[in-house]
mmCIF file with all atom_site columns, C-alpha atoms in Angstrom:
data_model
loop_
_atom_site.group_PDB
_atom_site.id
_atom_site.type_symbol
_atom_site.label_atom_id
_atom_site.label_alt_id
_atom_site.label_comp_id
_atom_site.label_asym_id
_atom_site.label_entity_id
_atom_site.label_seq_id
_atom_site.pdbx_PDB_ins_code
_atom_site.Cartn_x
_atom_site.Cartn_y
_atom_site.Cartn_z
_atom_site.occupancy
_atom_site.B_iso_or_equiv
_atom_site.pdbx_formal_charge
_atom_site.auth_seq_id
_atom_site.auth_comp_id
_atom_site.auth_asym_id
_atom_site.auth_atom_id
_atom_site.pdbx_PDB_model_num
ATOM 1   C CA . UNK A 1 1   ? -35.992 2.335   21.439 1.00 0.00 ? 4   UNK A CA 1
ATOM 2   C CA . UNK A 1 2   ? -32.770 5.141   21.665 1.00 0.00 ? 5   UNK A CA 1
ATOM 3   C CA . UNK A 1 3   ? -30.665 2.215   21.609 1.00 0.00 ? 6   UNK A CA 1
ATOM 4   C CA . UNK A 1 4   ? -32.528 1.093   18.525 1.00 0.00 ? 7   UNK A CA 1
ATOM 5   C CA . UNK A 1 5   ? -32.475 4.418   16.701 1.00 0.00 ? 8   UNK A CA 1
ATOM 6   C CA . UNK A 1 6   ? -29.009 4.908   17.853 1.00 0.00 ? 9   UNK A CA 1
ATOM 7   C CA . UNK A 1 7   ? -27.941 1.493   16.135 1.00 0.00 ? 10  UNK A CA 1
ATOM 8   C CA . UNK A 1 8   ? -26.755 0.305   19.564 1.00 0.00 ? 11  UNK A CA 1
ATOM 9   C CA . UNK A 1 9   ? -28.704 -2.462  19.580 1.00 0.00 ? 12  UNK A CA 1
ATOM 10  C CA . UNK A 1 10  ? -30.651 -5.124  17.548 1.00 0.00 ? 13  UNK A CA 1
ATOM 11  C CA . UNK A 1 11  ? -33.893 -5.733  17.415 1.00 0.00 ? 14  UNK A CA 1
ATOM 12  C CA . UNK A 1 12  ? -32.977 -9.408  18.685 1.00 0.00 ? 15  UNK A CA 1
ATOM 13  C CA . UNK A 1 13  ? -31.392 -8.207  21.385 1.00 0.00 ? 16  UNK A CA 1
ATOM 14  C CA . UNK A 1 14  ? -33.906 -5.664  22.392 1.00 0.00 ? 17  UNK A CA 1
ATOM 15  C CA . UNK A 1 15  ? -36.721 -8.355  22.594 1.00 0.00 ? 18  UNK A CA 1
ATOM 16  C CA . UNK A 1 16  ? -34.649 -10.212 24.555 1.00 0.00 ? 19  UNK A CA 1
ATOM 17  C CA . UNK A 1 17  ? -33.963 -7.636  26.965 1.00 0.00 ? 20  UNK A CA 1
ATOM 18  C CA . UNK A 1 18  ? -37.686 -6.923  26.822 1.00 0.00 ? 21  UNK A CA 1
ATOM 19  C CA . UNK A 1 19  ? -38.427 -10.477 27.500 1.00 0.00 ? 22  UNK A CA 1
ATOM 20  C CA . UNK A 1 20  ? -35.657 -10.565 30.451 1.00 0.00 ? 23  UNK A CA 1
ATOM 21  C CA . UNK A 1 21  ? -37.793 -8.042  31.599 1.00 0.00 ? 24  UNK A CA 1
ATOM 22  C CA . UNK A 1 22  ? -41.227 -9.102  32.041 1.00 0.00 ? 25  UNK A CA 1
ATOM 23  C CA . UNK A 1 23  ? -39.549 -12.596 33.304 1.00 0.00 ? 26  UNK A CA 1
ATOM 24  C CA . UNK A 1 24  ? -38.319 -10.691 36.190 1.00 0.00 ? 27  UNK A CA 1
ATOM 25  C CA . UNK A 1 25  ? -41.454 -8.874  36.843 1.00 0.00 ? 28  UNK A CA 1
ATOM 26  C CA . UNK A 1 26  ? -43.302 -12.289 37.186 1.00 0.00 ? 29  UNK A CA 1
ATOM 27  C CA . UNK A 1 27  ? -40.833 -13.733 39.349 1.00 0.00 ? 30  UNK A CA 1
ATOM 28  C CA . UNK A 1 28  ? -40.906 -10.593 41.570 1.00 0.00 ? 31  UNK A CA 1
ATOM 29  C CA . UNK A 1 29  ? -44.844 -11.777 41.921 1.00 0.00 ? 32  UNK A CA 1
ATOM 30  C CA . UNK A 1 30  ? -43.642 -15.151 43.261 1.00 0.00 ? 33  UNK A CA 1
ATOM 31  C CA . UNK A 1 31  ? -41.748 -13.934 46.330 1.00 0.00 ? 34  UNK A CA 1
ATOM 32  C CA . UNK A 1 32  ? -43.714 -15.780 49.363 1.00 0.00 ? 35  UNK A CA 1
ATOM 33  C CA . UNK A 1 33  ? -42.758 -15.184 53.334 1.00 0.00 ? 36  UNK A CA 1
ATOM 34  C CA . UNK A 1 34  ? -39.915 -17.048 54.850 1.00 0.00 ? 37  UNK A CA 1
ATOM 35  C CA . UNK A 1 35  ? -40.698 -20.789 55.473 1.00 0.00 ? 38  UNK A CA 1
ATOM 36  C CA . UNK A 1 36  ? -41.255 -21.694 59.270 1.00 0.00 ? 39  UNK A CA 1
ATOM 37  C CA . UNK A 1 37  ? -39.765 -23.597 61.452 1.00 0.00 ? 40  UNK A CA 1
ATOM 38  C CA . UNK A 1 38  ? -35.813 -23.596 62.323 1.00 0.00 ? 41  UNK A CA 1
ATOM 39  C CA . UNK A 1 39  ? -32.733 -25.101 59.492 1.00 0.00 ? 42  UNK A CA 1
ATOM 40  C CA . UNK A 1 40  ? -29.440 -26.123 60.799 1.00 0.00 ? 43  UNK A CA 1
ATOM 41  C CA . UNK A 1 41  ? -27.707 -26.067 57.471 1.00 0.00 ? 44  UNK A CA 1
ATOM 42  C CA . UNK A 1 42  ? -28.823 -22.833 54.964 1.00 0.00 ? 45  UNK A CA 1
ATOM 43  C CA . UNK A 1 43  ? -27.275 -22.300 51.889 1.00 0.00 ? 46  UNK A CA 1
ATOM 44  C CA . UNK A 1 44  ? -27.640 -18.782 50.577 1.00 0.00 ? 47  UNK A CA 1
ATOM 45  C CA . UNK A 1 45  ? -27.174 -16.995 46.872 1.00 0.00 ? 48  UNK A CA 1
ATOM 46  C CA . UNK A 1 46  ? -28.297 -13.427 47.564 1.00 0.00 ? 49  UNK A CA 1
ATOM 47  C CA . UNK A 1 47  ? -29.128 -11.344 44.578 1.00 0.00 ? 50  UNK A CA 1
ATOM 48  C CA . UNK A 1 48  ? -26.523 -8.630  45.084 1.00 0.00 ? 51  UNK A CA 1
ATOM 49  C CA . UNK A 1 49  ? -27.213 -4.829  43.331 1.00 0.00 ? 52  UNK A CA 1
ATOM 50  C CA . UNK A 1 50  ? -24.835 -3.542  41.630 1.00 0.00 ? 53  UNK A CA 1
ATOM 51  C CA . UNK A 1 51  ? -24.150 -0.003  40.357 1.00 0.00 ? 54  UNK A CA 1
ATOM 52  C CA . UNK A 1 52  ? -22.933 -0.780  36.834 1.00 0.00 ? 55  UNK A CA 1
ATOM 53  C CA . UNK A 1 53  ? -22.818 -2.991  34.005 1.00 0.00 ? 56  UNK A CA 1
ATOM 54  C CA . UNK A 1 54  ? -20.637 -3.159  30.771 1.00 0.00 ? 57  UNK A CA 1
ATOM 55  C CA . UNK A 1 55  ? -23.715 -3.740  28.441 1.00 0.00 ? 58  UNK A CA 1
ATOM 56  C CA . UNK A 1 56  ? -27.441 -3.153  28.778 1.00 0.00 ? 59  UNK A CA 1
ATOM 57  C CA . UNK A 1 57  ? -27.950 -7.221  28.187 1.00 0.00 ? 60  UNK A CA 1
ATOM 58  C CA . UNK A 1 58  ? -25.418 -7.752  30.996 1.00 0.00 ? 61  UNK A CA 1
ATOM 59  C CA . UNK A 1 59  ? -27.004 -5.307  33.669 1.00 0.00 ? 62  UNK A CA 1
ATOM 60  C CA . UNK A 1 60  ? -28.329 -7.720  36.681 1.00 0.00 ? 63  UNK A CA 1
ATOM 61  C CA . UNK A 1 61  ? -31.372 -6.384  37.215 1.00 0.00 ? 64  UNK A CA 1
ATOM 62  C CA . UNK A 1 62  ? -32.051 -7.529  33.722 1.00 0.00 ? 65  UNK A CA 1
ATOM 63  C CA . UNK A 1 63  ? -30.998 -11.495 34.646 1.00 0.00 ? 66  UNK A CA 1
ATOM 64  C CA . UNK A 1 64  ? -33.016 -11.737 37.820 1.00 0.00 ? 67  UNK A CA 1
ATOM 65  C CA . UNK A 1 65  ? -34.509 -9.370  40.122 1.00 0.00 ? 68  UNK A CA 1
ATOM 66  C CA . UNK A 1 66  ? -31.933 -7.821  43.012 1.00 0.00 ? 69  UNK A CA 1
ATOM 67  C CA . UNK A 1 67  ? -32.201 -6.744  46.564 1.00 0.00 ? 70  UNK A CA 1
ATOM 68  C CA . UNK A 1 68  ? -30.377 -3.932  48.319 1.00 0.00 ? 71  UNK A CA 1
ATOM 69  C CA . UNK A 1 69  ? -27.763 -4.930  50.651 1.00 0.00 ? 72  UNK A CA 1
ATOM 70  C CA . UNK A 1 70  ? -29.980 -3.628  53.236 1.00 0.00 ? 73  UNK A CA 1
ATOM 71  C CA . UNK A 1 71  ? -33.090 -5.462  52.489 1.00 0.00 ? 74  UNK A CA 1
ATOM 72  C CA . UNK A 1 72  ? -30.146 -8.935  52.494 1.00 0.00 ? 75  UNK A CA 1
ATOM 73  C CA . UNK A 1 73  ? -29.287 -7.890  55.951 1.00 0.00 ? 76  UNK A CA 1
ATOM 74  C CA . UNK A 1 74  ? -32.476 -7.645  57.293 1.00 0.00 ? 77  UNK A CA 1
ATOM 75  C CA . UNK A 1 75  ? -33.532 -10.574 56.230 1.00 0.00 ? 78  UNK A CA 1
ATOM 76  C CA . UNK A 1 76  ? -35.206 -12.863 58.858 1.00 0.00 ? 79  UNK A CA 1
ATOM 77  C CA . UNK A 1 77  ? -33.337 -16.293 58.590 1.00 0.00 ? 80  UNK A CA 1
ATOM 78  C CA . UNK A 1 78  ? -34.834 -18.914 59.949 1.00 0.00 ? 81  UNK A CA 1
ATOM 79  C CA . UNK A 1 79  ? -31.742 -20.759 61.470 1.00 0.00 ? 82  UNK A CA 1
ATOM 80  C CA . UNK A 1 80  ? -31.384 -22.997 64.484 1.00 0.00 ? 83  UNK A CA 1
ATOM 81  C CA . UNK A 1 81  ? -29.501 -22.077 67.580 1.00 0.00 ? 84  UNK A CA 1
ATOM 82  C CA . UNK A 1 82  ? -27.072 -24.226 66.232 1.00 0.00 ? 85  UNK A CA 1
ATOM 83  C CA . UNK A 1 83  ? -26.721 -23.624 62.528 1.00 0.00 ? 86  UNK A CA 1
ATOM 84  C CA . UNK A 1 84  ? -23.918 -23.866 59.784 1.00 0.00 ? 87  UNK A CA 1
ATOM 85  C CA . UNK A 1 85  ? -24.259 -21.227 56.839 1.00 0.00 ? 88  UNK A CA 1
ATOM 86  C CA . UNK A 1 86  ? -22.932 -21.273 53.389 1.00 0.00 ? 89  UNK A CA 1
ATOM 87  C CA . UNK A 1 87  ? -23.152 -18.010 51.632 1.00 0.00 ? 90  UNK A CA 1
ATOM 88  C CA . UNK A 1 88  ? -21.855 -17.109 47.806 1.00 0.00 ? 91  UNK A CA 1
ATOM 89  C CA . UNK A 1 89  ? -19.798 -14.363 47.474 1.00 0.00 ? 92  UNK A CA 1
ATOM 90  C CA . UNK A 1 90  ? -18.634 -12.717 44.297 1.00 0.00 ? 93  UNK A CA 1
ATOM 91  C CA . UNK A 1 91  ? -15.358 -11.246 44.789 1.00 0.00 ? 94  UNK A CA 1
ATOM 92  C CA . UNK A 1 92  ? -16.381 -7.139  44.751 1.00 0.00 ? 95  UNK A CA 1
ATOM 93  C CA . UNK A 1 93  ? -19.060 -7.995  47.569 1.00 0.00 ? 96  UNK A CA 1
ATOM 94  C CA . UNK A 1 94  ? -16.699 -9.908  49.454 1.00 0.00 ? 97  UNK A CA 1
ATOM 95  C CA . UNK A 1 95  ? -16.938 -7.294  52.412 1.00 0.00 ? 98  UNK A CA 1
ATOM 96  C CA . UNK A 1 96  ? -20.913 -7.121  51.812 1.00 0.00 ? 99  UNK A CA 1
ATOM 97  C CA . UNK A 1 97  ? -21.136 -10.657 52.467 1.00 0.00 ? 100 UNK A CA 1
ATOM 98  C CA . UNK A 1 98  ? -19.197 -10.683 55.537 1.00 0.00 ? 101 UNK A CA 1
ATOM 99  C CA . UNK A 1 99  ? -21.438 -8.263  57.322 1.00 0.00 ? 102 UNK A CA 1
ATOM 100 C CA . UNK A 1 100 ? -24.687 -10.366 55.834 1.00 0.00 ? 103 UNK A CA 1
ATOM 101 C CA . UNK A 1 101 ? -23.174 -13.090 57.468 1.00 0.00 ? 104 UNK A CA 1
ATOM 102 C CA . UNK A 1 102 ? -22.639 -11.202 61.162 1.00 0.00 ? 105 UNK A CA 1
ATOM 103 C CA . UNK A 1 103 ? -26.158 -9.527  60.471 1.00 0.00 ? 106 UNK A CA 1
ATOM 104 C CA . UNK A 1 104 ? -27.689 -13.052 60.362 1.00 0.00 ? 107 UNK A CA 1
ATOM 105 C CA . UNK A 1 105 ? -25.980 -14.320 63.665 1.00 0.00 ? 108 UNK A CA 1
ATOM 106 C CA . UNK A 1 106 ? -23.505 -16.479 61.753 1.00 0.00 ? 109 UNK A CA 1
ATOM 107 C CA . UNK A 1 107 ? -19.183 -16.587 62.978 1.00 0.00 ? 110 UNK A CA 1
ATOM 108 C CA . UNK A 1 108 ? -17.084 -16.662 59.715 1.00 0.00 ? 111 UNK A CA 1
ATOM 109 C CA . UNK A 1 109 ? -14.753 -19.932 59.840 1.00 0.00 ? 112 UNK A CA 1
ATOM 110 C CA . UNK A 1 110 ? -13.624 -20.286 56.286 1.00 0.00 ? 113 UNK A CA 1
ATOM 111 C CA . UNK A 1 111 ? -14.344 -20.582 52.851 1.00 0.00 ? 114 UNK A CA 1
ATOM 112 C CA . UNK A 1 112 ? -14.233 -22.632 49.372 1.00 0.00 ? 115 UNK A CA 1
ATOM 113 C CA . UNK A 1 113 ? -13.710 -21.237 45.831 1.00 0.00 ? 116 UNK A CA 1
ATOM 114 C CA . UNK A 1 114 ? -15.441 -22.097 42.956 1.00 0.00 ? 117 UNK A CA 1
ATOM 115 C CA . UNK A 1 115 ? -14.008 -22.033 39.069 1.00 0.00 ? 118 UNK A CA 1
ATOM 116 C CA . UNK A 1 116 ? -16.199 -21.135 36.608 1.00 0.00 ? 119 UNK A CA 1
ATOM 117 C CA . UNK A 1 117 ? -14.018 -22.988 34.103 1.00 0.00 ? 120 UNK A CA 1
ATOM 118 C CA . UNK A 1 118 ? -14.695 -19.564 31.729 1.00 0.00 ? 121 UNK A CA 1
ATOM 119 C CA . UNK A 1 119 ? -13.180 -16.283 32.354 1.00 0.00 ? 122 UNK A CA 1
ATOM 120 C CA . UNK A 1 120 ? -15.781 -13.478 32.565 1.00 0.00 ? 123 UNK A CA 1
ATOM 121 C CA . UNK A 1 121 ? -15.537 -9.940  32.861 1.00 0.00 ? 124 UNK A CA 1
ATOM 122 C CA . UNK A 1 122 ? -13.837 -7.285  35.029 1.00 0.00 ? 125 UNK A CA 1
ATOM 123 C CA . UNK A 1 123 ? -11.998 -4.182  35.883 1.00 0.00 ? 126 UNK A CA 1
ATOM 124 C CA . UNK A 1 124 ? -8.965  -5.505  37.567 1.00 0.00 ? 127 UNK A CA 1
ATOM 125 C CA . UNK A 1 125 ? -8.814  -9.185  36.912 1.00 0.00 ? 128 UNK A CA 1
ATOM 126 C CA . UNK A 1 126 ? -11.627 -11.320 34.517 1.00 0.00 ? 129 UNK A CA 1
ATOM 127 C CA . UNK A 1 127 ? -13.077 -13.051 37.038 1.00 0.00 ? 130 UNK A CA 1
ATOM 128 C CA . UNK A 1 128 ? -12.716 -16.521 37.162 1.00 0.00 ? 131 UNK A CA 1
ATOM 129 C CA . UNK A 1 129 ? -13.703 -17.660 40.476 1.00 0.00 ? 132 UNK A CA 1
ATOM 130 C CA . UNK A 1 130 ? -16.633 -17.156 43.230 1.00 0.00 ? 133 UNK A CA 1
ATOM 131 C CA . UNK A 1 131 ? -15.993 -17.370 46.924 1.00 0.00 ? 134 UNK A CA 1
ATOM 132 C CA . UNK A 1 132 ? -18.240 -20.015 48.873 1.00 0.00 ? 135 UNK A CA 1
ATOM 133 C CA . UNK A 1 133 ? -18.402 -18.486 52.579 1.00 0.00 ? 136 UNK A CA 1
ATOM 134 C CA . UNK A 1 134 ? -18.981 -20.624 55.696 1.00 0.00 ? 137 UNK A CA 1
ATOM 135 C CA . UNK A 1 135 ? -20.048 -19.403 59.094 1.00 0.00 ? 138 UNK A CA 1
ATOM 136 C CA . UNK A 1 136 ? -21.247 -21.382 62.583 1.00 0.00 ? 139 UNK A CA 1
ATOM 137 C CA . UNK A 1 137 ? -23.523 -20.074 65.171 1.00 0.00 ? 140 UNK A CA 1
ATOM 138 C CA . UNK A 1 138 ? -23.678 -21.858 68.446 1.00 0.00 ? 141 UNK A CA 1
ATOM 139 C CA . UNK A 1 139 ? -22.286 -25.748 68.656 1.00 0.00 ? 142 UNK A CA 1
ATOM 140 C CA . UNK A 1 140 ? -22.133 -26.772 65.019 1.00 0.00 ? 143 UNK A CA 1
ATOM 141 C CA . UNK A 1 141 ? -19.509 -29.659 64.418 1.00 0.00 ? 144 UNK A CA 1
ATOM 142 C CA . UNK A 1 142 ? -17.836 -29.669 61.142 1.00 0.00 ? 145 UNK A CA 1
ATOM 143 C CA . UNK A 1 143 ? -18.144 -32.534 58.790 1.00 0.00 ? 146 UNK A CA 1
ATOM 144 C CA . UNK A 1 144 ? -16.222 -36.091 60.088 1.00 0.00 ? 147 UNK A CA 1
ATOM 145 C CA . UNK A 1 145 ? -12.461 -36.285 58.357 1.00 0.00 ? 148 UNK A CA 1
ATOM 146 C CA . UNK A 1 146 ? -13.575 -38.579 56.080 1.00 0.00 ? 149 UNK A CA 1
ATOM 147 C CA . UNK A 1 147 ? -15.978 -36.850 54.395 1.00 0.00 ? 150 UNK A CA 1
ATOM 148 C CA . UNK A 1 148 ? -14.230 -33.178 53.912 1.00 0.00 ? 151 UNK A CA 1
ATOM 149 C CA . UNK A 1 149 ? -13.237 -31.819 50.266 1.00 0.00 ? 152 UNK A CA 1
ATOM 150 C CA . UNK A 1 150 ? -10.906 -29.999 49.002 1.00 0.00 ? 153 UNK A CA 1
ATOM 151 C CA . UNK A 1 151 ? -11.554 -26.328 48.887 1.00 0.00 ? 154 UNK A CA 1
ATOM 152 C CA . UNK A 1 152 ? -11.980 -25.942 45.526 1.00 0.00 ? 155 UNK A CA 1
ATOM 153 C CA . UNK A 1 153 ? -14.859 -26.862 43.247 1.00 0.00 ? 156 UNK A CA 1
ATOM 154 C CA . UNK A 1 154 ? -14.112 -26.942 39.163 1.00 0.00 ? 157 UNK A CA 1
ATOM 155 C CA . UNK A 1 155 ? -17.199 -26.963 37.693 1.00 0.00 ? 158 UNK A CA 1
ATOM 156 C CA . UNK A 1 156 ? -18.151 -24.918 34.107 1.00 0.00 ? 159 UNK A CA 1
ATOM 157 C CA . UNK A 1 157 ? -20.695 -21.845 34.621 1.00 0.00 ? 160 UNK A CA 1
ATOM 158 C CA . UNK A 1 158 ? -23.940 -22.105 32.602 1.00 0.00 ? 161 UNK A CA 1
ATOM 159 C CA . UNK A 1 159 ? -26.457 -19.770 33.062 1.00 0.00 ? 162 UNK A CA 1
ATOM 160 C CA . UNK A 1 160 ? -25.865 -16.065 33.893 1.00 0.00 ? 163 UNK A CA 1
ATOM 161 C CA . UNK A 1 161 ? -25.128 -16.055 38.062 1.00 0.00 ? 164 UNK A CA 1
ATOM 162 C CA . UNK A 1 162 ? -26.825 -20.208 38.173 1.00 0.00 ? 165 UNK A CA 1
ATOM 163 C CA . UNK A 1 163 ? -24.428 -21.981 40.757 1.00 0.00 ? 166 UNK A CA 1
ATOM 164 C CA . UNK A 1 164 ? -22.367 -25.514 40.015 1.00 0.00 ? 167 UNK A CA 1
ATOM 165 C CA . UNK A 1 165 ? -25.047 -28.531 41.576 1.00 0.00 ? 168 UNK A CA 1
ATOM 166 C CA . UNK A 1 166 ? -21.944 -30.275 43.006 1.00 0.00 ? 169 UNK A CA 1
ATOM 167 C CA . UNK A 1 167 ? -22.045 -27.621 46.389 1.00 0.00 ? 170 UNK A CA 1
ATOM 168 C CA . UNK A 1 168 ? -25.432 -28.837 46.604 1.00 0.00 ? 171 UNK A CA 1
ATOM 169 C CA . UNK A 1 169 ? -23.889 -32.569 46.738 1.00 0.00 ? 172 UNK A CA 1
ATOM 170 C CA . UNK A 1 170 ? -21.111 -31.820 49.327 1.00 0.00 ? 173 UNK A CA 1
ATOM 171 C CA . UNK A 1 171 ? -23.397 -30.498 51.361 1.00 0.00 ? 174 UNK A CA 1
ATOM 172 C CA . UNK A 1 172 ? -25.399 -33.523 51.589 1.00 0.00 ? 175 UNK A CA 1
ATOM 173 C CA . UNK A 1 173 ? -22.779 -35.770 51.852 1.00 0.00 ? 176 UNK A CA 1
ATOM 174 C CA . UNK A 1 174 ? -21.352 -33.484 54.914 1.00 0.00 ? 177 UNK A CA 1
ATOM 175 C CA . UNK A 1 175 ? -24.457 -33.618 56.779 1.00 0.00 ? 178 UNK A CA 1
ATOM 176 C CA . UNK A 1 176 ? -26.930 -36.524 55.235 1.00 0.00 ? 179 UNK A CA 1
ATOM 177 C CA . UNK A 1 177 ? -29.657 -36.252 58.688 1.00 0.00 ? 180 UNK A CA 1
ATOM 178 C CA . UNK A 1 178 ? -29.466 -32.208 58.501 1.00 0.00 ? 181 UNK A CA 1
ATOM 179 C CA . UNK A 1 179 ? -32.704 -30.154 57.879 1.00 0.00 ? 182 UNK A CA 1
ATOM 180 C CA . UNK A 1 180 ? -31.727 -27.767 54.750 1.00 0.00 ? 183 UNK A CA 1
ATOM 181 C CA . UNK A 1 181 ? -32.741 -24.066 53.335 1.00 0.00 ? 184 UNK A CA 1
ATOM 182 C CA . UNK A 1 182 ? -31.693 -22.821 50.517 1.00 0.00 ? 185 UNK A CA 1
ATOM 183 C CA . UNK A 1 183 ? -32.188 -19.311 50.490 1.00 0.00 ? 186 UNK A CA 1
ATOM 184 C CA . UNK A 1 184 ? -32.690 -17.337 46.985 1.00 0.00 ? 187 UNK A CA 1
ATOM 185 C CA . UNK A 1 185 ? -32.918 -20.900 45.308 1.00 0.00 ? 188 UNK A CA 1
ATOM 186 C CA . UNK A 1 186 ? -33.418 -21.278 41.212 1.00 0.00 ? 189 UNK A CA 1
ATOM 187 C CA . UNK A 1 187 ? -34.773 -24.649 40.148 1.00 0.00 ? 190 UNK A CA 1
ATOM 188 C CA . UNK A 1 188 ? -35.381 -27.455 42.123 1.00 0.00 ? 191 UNK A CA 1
ATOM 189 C CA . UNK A 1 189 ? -33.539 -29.697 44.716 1.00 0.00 ? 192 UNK A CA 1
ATOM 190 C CA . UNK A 1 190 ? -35.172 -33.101 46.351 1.00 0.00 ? 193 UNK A CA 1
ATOM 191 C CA . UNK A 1 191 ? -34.567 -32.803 50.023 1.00 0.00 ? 194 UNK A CA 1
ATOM 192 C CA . UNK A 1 192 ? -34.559 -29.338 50.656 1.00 0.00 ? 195 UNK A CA 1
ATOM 193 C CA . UNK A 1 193 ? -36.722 -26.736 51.715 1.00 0.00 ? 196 UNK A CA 1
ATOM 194 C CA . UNK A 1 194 ? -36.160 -23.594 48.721 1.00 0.00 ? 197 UNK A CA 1
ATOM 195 C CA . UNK A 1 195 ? -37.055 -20.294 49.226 1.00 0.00 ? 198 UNK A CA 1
ATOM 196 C CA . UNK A 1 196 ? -37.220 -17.195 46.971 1.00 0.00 ? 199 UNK A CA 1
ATOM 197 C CA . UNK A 1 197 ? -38.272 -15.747 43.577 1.00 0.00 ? 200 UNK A CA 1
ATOM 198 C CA . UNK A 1 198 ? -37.105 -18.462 41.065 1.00 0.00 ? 201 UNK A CA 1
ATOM 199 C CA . UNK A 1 199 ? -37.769 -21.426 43.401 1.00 0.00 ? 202 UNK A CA 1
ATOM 200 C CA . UNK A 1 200 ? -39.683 -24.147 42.120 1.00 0.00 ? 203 UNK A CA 1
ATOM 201 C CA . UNK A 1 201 ? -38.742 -22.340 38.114 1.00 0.00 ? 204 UNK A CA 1
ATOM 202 C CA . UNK A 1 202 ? -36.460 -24.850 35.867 1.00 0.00 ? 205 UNK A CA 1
ATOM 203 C CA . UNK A 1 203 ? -33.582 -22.215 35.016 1.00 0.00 ? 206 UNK A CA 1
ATOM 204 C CA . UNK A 1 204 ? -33.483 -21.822 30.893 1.00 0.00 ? 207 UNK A CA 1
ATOM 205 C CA . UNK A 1 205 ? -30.267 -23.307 29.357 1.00 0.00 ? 208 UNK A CA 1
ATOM 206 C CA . UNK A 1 206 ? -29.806 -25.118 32.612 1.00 0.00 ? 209 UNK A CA 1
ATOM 207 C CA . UNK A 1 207 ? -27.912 -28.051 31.207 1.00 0.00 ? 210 UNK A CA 1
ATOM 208 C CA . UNK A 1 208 ? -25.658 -29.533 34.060 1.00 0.00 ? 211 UNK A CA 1
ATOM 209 C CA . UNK A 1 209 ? -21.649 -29.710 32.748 1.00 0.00 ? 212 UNK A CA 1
ATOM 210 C CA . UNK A 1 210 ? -19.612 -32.013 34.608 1.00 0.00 ? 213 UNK A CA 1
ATOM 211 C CA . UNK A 1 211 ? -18.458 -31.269 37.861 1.00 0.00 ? 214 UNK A CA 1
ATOM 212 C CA . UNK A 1 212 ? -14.766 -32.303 38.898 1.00 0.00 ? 215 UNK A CA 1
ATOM 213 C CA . UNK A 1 213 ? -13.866 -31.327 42.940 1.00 0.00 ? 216 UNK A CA 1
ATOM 214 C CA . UNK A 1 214 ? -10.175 -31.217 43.396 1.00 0.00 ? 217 UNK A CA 1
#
């Protein structure tokens, strides 16, 4: 309402910030435990906090609800003793991620890029890209020769912080027999087991743009 009085803001854009809103407060309600049992191949999107935002539209908290980088840590994976992990990264949580990773028993190896196809914003650079992390624990063999990709996946961003479908594709191709987790999921994907507050929801504006892997 200051925003209104102030002329800051419309009154489209403030009932879509309301509505943003009370969409996040519904998916909060959705969060179930953990699934059971033990995943040798997890792919993870954690909802990172951040401490600012350029506009109140943008702000995160407003586009999905976040988690603390302590409540990430301590979250209770429910990996195999022999496990492969693929964990987004956005570029200023690059150091987060790497201690997420350690915290949930997973060895860093290496790691893909993804462009967005669209350059966003930023303080230093307009970002541009997202880093795919990949960490092992125990004896986890990488994917046969002739299957691996290049590191670099060129797919156009859609919805605010959705990820391209085509990871989602590699990793099945990589590892067709594996049992698979995806942790802080949005929408739906045949063959896996999804877990978190938009899992199961069809993302708004979710059309698919071609992916190209180079």
């Amino acid at each position: 309402m200051e925003r209104l009085d102030k002329g800051k803001t419309t009154i489209h854009n403030a009932y879509k910030y309301v509505k943003r809103q009370e969409r996040c407060e519904e998916i909060k309600k959705k969060i179930e435990e953990l699934p059971e049992g033990e995943y040798n191949v997890i792919l993870a999107d954690p909802p990172w906090e951040y401490e600012w935002s350029l506009t109140m539209t943008r702000k995160i908290e407003n586009q999905y609800p976040t988690m603390t980088f302590e409540e990430i840590k301590n979250t209770d994976v429910p990996a195999a003793d022999d496990a492969v992990l693929f964990l987004w990264a956005t570029a200023p949580r690059l150091p987060q991620a790497l201690e997420v990773m350690e915290a949930w028993g997973f060895e860093y190896v290496t790691n893909a890029a993804w462009d967005k196809g669209k350059i966003g914003m930023g303080y230093w650079f307009r970002g541009q890209h997202e880093h795919l992390l990949v960490g092992k624990k125990g004896d986890f063999s990488p994917p046969e020769q002739d299957k691996r990709v290049s590191s670099v996946v060129r797919e156009e961003r859609t919805k605010h912080s959705a990820k391209p479908g085509r990871v989602h594709e590699i990793i099945e191709s990589y590892f067709p027999d594996a049992k698979c987790l995806e942790l802080f999921a949005r929408g739906e994907r045949e063959g896996w087991t999804l877990w978190g507050p938009e899992a199961g929801l069809e993302p708004e504006d979710s059309d698919r743009q071609s992916a190209e892997v180079i």
